[in-house]
Amino acid sequence: MGCCSGRCALIFLCTFQLVTALERQVFDFLGYQWAPILATFVHIVMVILGLLGTIQYRPRYIVVYAVWTAIWVTWNVFIICFYLEVGGLSKDSELLTFSLSRHRSWWHEHGPGCLREEPEAGLGPPDGPALGPGVGCVLERGYAEALHSALQILLALVGFIYGCYMVSVFTEEEDSFDFIGGSDPFPLHHVNDKPSDLLFKQAYLYVWPAEPAPGWA
């Protein structure tokens, strides 16, 4: 099987998912968002697994990748609800940092068009500077994070569809190969039977001639 349209599309999609996941991981590290860092790391591993499964024709790897895309969609829906403060969630809570730091999303003060305000000396908290919101931001941090998650949801849904399609294609090819390929002993049985039958008949005629030779009493 060559590089069919579905297989090439899934390879390109997994590669694009890796690029976007690495970009998101960088900004999560800059904002010390430990929960998203761990989730994105697992996502990168699963996407690499799906990419290898597509390249090496391993449907089990693609099944694991497809299952993970469903989990990844759920996680990103939670991130959208968190930053848009849906269902009583607050984007100012320390849920994503595991309460290990007072940092917020990197987009909190570095969003497009944001002007950073430097805190006055001696007014910061004793355990480190708390990030204040940027001023005049074109895109507020909640919407920036929500757009990132929306892109991940779109890619994951497309990846789930293509993953299921490639699993079905690979499975059908394996079944057709087992049906056509010579694991069936029936042809070998008939091939070996003909020479043995001929040898048996020749030996029988040689040992038991039809008429005795003349001159024998």
Tab-separated table of C-alpha atoms in Angstrom:
chain	number	residue	atom	x	y	z
A	1	MET	CA	0.000	0.000	0.000
A	2	GLY	CA	1.434	3.365	-0.992
A	3	CYS	CA	0.813	6.704	0.558
A	4	CYS	CA	-2.938	6.845	0.065
A	5	SER	CA	-4.890	10.012	0.672
A	6	GLY	CA	-6.158	9.002	4.136
A	7	ARG	CA	-2.754	7.847	5.367
A	8	CYS	CA	-0.964	10.951	4.081
A	9	ALA	CA	-3.645	13.168	5.608
A	10	LEU	CA	-3.255	11.506	9.018
A	11	ILE	CA	0.544	11.825	8.865
A	12	PHE	CA	0.239	15.527	8.027
A	13	LEU	CA	-2.389	16.018	10.746
A	14	CYS	CA	-0.246	14.335	13.437
A	15	THR	CA	2.728	16.459	12.391
A	16	PHE	CA	0.657	19.633	12.637
A	17	GLN	CA	-0.668	18.512	16.026
A	18	LEU	CA	2.903	18.082	17.253
A	19	VAL	CA	3.805	21.619	16.137
A	20	THR	CA	0.778	23.185	17.836
A	21	ALA	CA	1.279	21.087	20.987
A	22	LEU	CA	4.923	22.149	21.275
A	23	GLU	CA	3.897	25.786	20.800
A	24	ARG	CA	1.312	25.449	23.539
A	25	GLN	CA	3.789	23.680	25.802
A	26	VAL	CA	6.216	26.610	25.532
A	27	PHE	CA	3.601	29.126	26.690
A	28	ASP	CA	2.455	26.797	29.478
A	29	PHE	CA	6.034	26.621	30.741
A	30	LEU	CA	6.332	30.402	30.603
A	31	GLY	CA	3.206	30.704	32.745
A	32	TYR	CA	4.108	27.820	35.095
A	33	GLN	CA	0.819	26.081	34.327
A	34	TRP	CA	1.734	22.654	35.660
A	35	ALA	CA	-1.518	20.815	34.917
A	36	PRO	CA	-1.559	21.866	31.237
A	37	ILE	CA	2.155	21.047	31.021
A	38	LEU	CA	1.540	17.446	32.113
A	39	ALA	CA	-1.523	17.062	29.888
A	40	THR	CA	0.276	18.465	26.844
A	41	PHE	CA	3.268	16.200	27.461
A	42	VAL	CA	1.009	13.125	27.409
A	43	HIS	CA	-0.658	14.514	24.292
A	44	ILE	CA	2.691	14.817	22.513
A	45	VAL	CA	3.544	11.203	23.372
A	46	MET	CA	0.182	9.951	22.085
A	47	VAL	CA	0.434	11.935	18.862
A	48	ILE	CA	3.910	10.495	18.240
A	49	LEU	CA	2.436	7.033	18.859
A	50	GLY	CA	-0.311	7.699	16.328
A	51	LEU	CA	2.233	9.007	13.826
A	52	LEU	CA	4.382	5.889	14.179
A	53	GLY	CA	1.328	3.663	13.871
A	54	THR	CA	0.336	5.367	10.635
A	55	ILE	CA	3.822	5.163	9.141
A	56	GLN	CA	4.508	1.565	10.240
A	57	TYR	CA	0.988	0.198	9.559
A	58	ARG	CA	0.235	-0.581	13.214
A	59	PRO	CA	-3.517	-0.205	13.805
A	60	ARG	CA	-3.215	-0.783	17.568
A	61	TYR	CA	-1.135	2.359	17.924
A	62	ILE	CA	-3.735	4.303	15.983
A	63	VAL	CA	-6.497	2.928	18.229
A	64	VAL	CA	-4.650	4.241	21.295
A	65	TYR	CA	-4.220	7.596	19.531
A	66	ALA	CA	-7.933	7.745	18.641
A	67	VAL	CA	-8.978	6.997	22.234
A	68	TRP	CA	-6.637	9.707	23.490
A	69	THR	CA	-8.107	12.290	21.092
A	70	ALA	CA	-11.470	11.837	22.819
A	71	ILE	CA	-9.832	12.447	26.207
A	72	TRP	CA	-7.935	15.424	24.780
A	73	VAL	CA	-11.171	16.984	23.551
A	74	THR	CA	-12.661	16.656	27.039
A	75	TRP	CA	-9.608	18.298	28.611
A	76	ASN	CA	-9.676	21.242	26.231
A	77	VAL	CA	-13.386	21.749	26.790
A	78	PHE	CA	-12.565	22.038	30.500
A	79	ILE	CA	-9.804	24.572	29.739
A	80	ILE	CA	-12.250	26.691	27.729
A	81	CYS	CA	-14.785	26.580	30.553
A	82	PHE	CA	-12.040	27.449	33.051
A	83	TYR	CA	-10.799	30.557	31.266
A	84	LEU	CA	-14.262	31.725	30.257
A	85	GLU	CA	-15.439	31.120	33.835
A	86	VAL	CA	-18.274	28.796	32.927
A	87	GLY	CA	-20.033	26.824	35.651
A	88	GLY	CA	-18.577	28.681	38.601
A	89	LEU	CA	-14.935	28.243	37.522
A	90	SER	CA	-12.558	31.150	38.033
A	91	LYS	CA	-9.549	31.832	35.824
A	92	ASP	CA	-7.870	33.572	38.792
A	93	SER	CA	-7.784	30.377	40.844
A	94	GLU	CA	-4.606	28.346	41.307
A	95	LEU	CA	-6.160	25.129	40.028
A	96	LEU	CA	-3.879	24.780	37.000
A	97	THR	CA	-0.727	25.570	38.956
A	98	PHE	CA	-1.503	23.053	41.728
A	99	SER	CA	-1.216	26.016	44.153
A	100	LEU	CA	2.572	25.858	43.789
A	101	SER	CA	2.951	29.430	42.545
A	102	ARG	CA	1.077	32.691	42.116
A	103	HIS	CA	1.644	32.713	38.362
A	104	ARG	CA	-1.139	32.888	35.832
A	105	SER	CA	-1.324	32.256	32.117
A	106	TRP	CA	1.480	33.859	30.105
A	107	TRP	CA	-1.186	35.738	28.151
A	108	HIS	CA	-2.269	37.378	31.421
A	109	GLU	CA	0.124	40.260	30.841
A	110	HIS	CA	1.768	39.451	27.490
A	111	GLY	CA	-1.282	39.303	25.276
A	112	PRO	CA	-1.437	41.100	21.918
A	113	GLY	CA	-1.260	44.853	22.517
A	114	CYS	CA	-0.863	44.558	26.302
A	115	LEU	CA	1.180	47.221	28.133
A	116	ARG	CA	2.984	45.819	31.152
A	117	GLU	CA	2.810	47.756	34.416
A	118	GLU	CA	5.879	47.432	36.622
A	119	PRO	CA	4.995	47.037	40.339
A	120	GLU	CA	6.394	49.609	42.724
A	121	ALA	CA	9.359	48.592	44.852
A	122	GLY	CA	8.437	47.045	48.183
A	123	LEU	CA	4.775	46.525	47.286
A	124	GLY	CA	5.079	43.024	45.925
A	125	PRO	CA	4.101	39.927	47.912
A	126	PRO	CA	6.841	38.292	50.001
A	127	ASP	CA	6.806	35.005	48.094
A	128	GLY	CA	7.389	36.507	44.657
A	129	PRO	CA	5.766	38.911	42.240
A	130	ALA	CA	2.162	38.256	41.353
A	131	LEU	CA	1.467	38.842	37.713
A	132	GLY	CA	-0.902	41.702	37.132
A	133	PRO	CA	-3.151	41.937	34.091
A	134	GLY	CA	-1.855	43.793	31.072
A	135	VAL	CA	-3.351	47.120	30.095
A	136	GLY	CA	-4.950	47.773	26.720
A	137	CYS	CA	-4.842	44.163	25.553
A	138	VAL	CA	-6.334	43.494	22.134
A	139	LEU	CA	-7.080	39.883	23.097
A	140	GLU	CA	-7.779	39.106	26.727
A	141	ARG	CA	-5.964	36.086	28.172
A	142	GLY	CA	-9.134	34.041	28.612
A	143	TYR	CA	-9.974	34.319	24.928
A	144	ALA	CA	-6.375	33.605	23.912
A	145	GLU	CA	-6.350	30.363	25.897
A	146	ALA	CA	-9.820	29.480	24.641
A	147	LEU	CA	-8.702	29.910	21.025
A	148	HIS	CA	-5.727	27.629	21.648
A	149	SER	CA	-8.020	24.976	23.104
A	150	ALA	CA	-10.542	25.378	20.301
A	151	LEU	CA	-7.806	24.694	17.747
A	152	GLN	CA	-6.765	21.587	19.667
A	153	ILE	CA	-10.371	20.365	19.762
A	154	LEU	CA	-10.737	20.823	16.003
A	155	LEU	CA	-7.517	18.944	15.271
A	156	ALA	CA	-8.424	16.171	17.710
A	157	LEU	CA	-11.849	15.634	16.137
A	158	VAL	CA	-10.360	15.418	12.654
A	159	GLY	CA	-7.657	13.097	13.981
A	160	PHE	CA	-10.268	10.840	15.569
A	161	ILE	CA	-12.145	10.539	12.261
A	162	TYR	CA	-9.028	9.811	10.219
A	163	GLY	CA	-7.707	7.453	12.910
A	164	CYS	CA	-10.868	5.340	12.835
A	165	TYR	CA	-10.784	5.330	9.029
A	166	MET	CA	-7.158	4.159	8.878
A	167	VAL	CA	-7.793	1.440	11.460
A	168	SER	CA	-10.590	0.066	9.275
A	169	VAL	CA	-8.369	0.260	6.167
A	170	PHE	CA	-5.442	-1.516	7.812
A	171	THR	CA	-7.738	-4.175	9.289
A	172	GLU	CA	-9.320	-4.901	5.903
A	173	GLU	CA	-5.887	-5.202	4.311
A	174	GLU	CA	-4.733	-7.657	6.981
A	175	ASP	CA	-7.869	-9.764	6.529
A	176	SER	CA	-7.501	-9.829	2.742
A	177	PHE	CA	-3.828	-10.788	3.051
A	178	ASP	CA	-4.662	-13.699	5.361
A	179	PHE	CA	-7.352	-14.850	2.944
A	180	ILE	CA	-5.191	-14.668	-0.185
A	181	GLY	CA	-1.786	-15.383	1.344
A	182	GLY	CA	-0.680	-18.976	1.428
A	183	SER	CA	-1.242	-19.765	5.062
A	184	ASP	CA	-4.046	-21.990	3.768
A	185	PRO	CA	-2.542	-25.534	3.454
A	186	PHE	CA	-5.071	-26.607	0.799
A	187	PRO	CA	-2.980	-25.698	-2.278
A	188	LEU	CA	0.181	-27.290	-0.810
A	189	HIS	CA	-1.716	-30.500	-0.113
A	190	HIS	CA	-2.746	-30.873	-3.743
A	191	VAL	CA	0.675	-29.934	-5.040
A	192	ASN	CA	2.347	-32.645	-2.964
A	193	ASP	CA	-0.264	-35.295	-3.708
A	194	LYS	CA	0.349	-35.555	-7.472
A	195	PRO	CA	4.041	-36.549	-7.410
A	196	SER	CA	3.468	-39.058	-4.601
A	197	ASP	CA	0.608	-40.699	-6.514
A	198	LEU	CA	2.743	-41.003	-9.630
A	199	LEU	CA	5.658	-42.514	-7.726
A	200	PHE	CA	3.349	-45.021	-6.038
A	201	LYS	CA	1.870	-46.128	-9.380
A	202	GLN	CA	5.298	-46.477	-10.988
A	203	ALA	CA	6.589	-48.617	-8.108
A	204	TYR	CA	3.491	-50.818	-8.263
A	205	LEU	CA	3.903	-51.445	-12.002
A	206	TYR	CA	7.588	-52.255	-11.569
A	207	VAL	CA	7.084	-54.797	-8.793
A	208	TRP	CA	3.982	-56.457	-10.245
A	209	PRO	CA	4.316	-56.746	-14.024
A	210	ALA	CA	1.144	-57.501	-15.967
A	211	GLU	CA	2.472	-60.712	-17.757
A	212	PRO	CA	5.420	-63.051	-16.974
A	213	ALA	CA	8.417	-62.858	-19.287
A	214	PRO	CA	8.603	-65.551	-22.053
A	215	GLY	CA	10.740	-68.609	-21.299
A	216	TRP	CA	10.029	-68.556	-17.591
A	217	ALA	CA	8.500	-71.738	-16.222
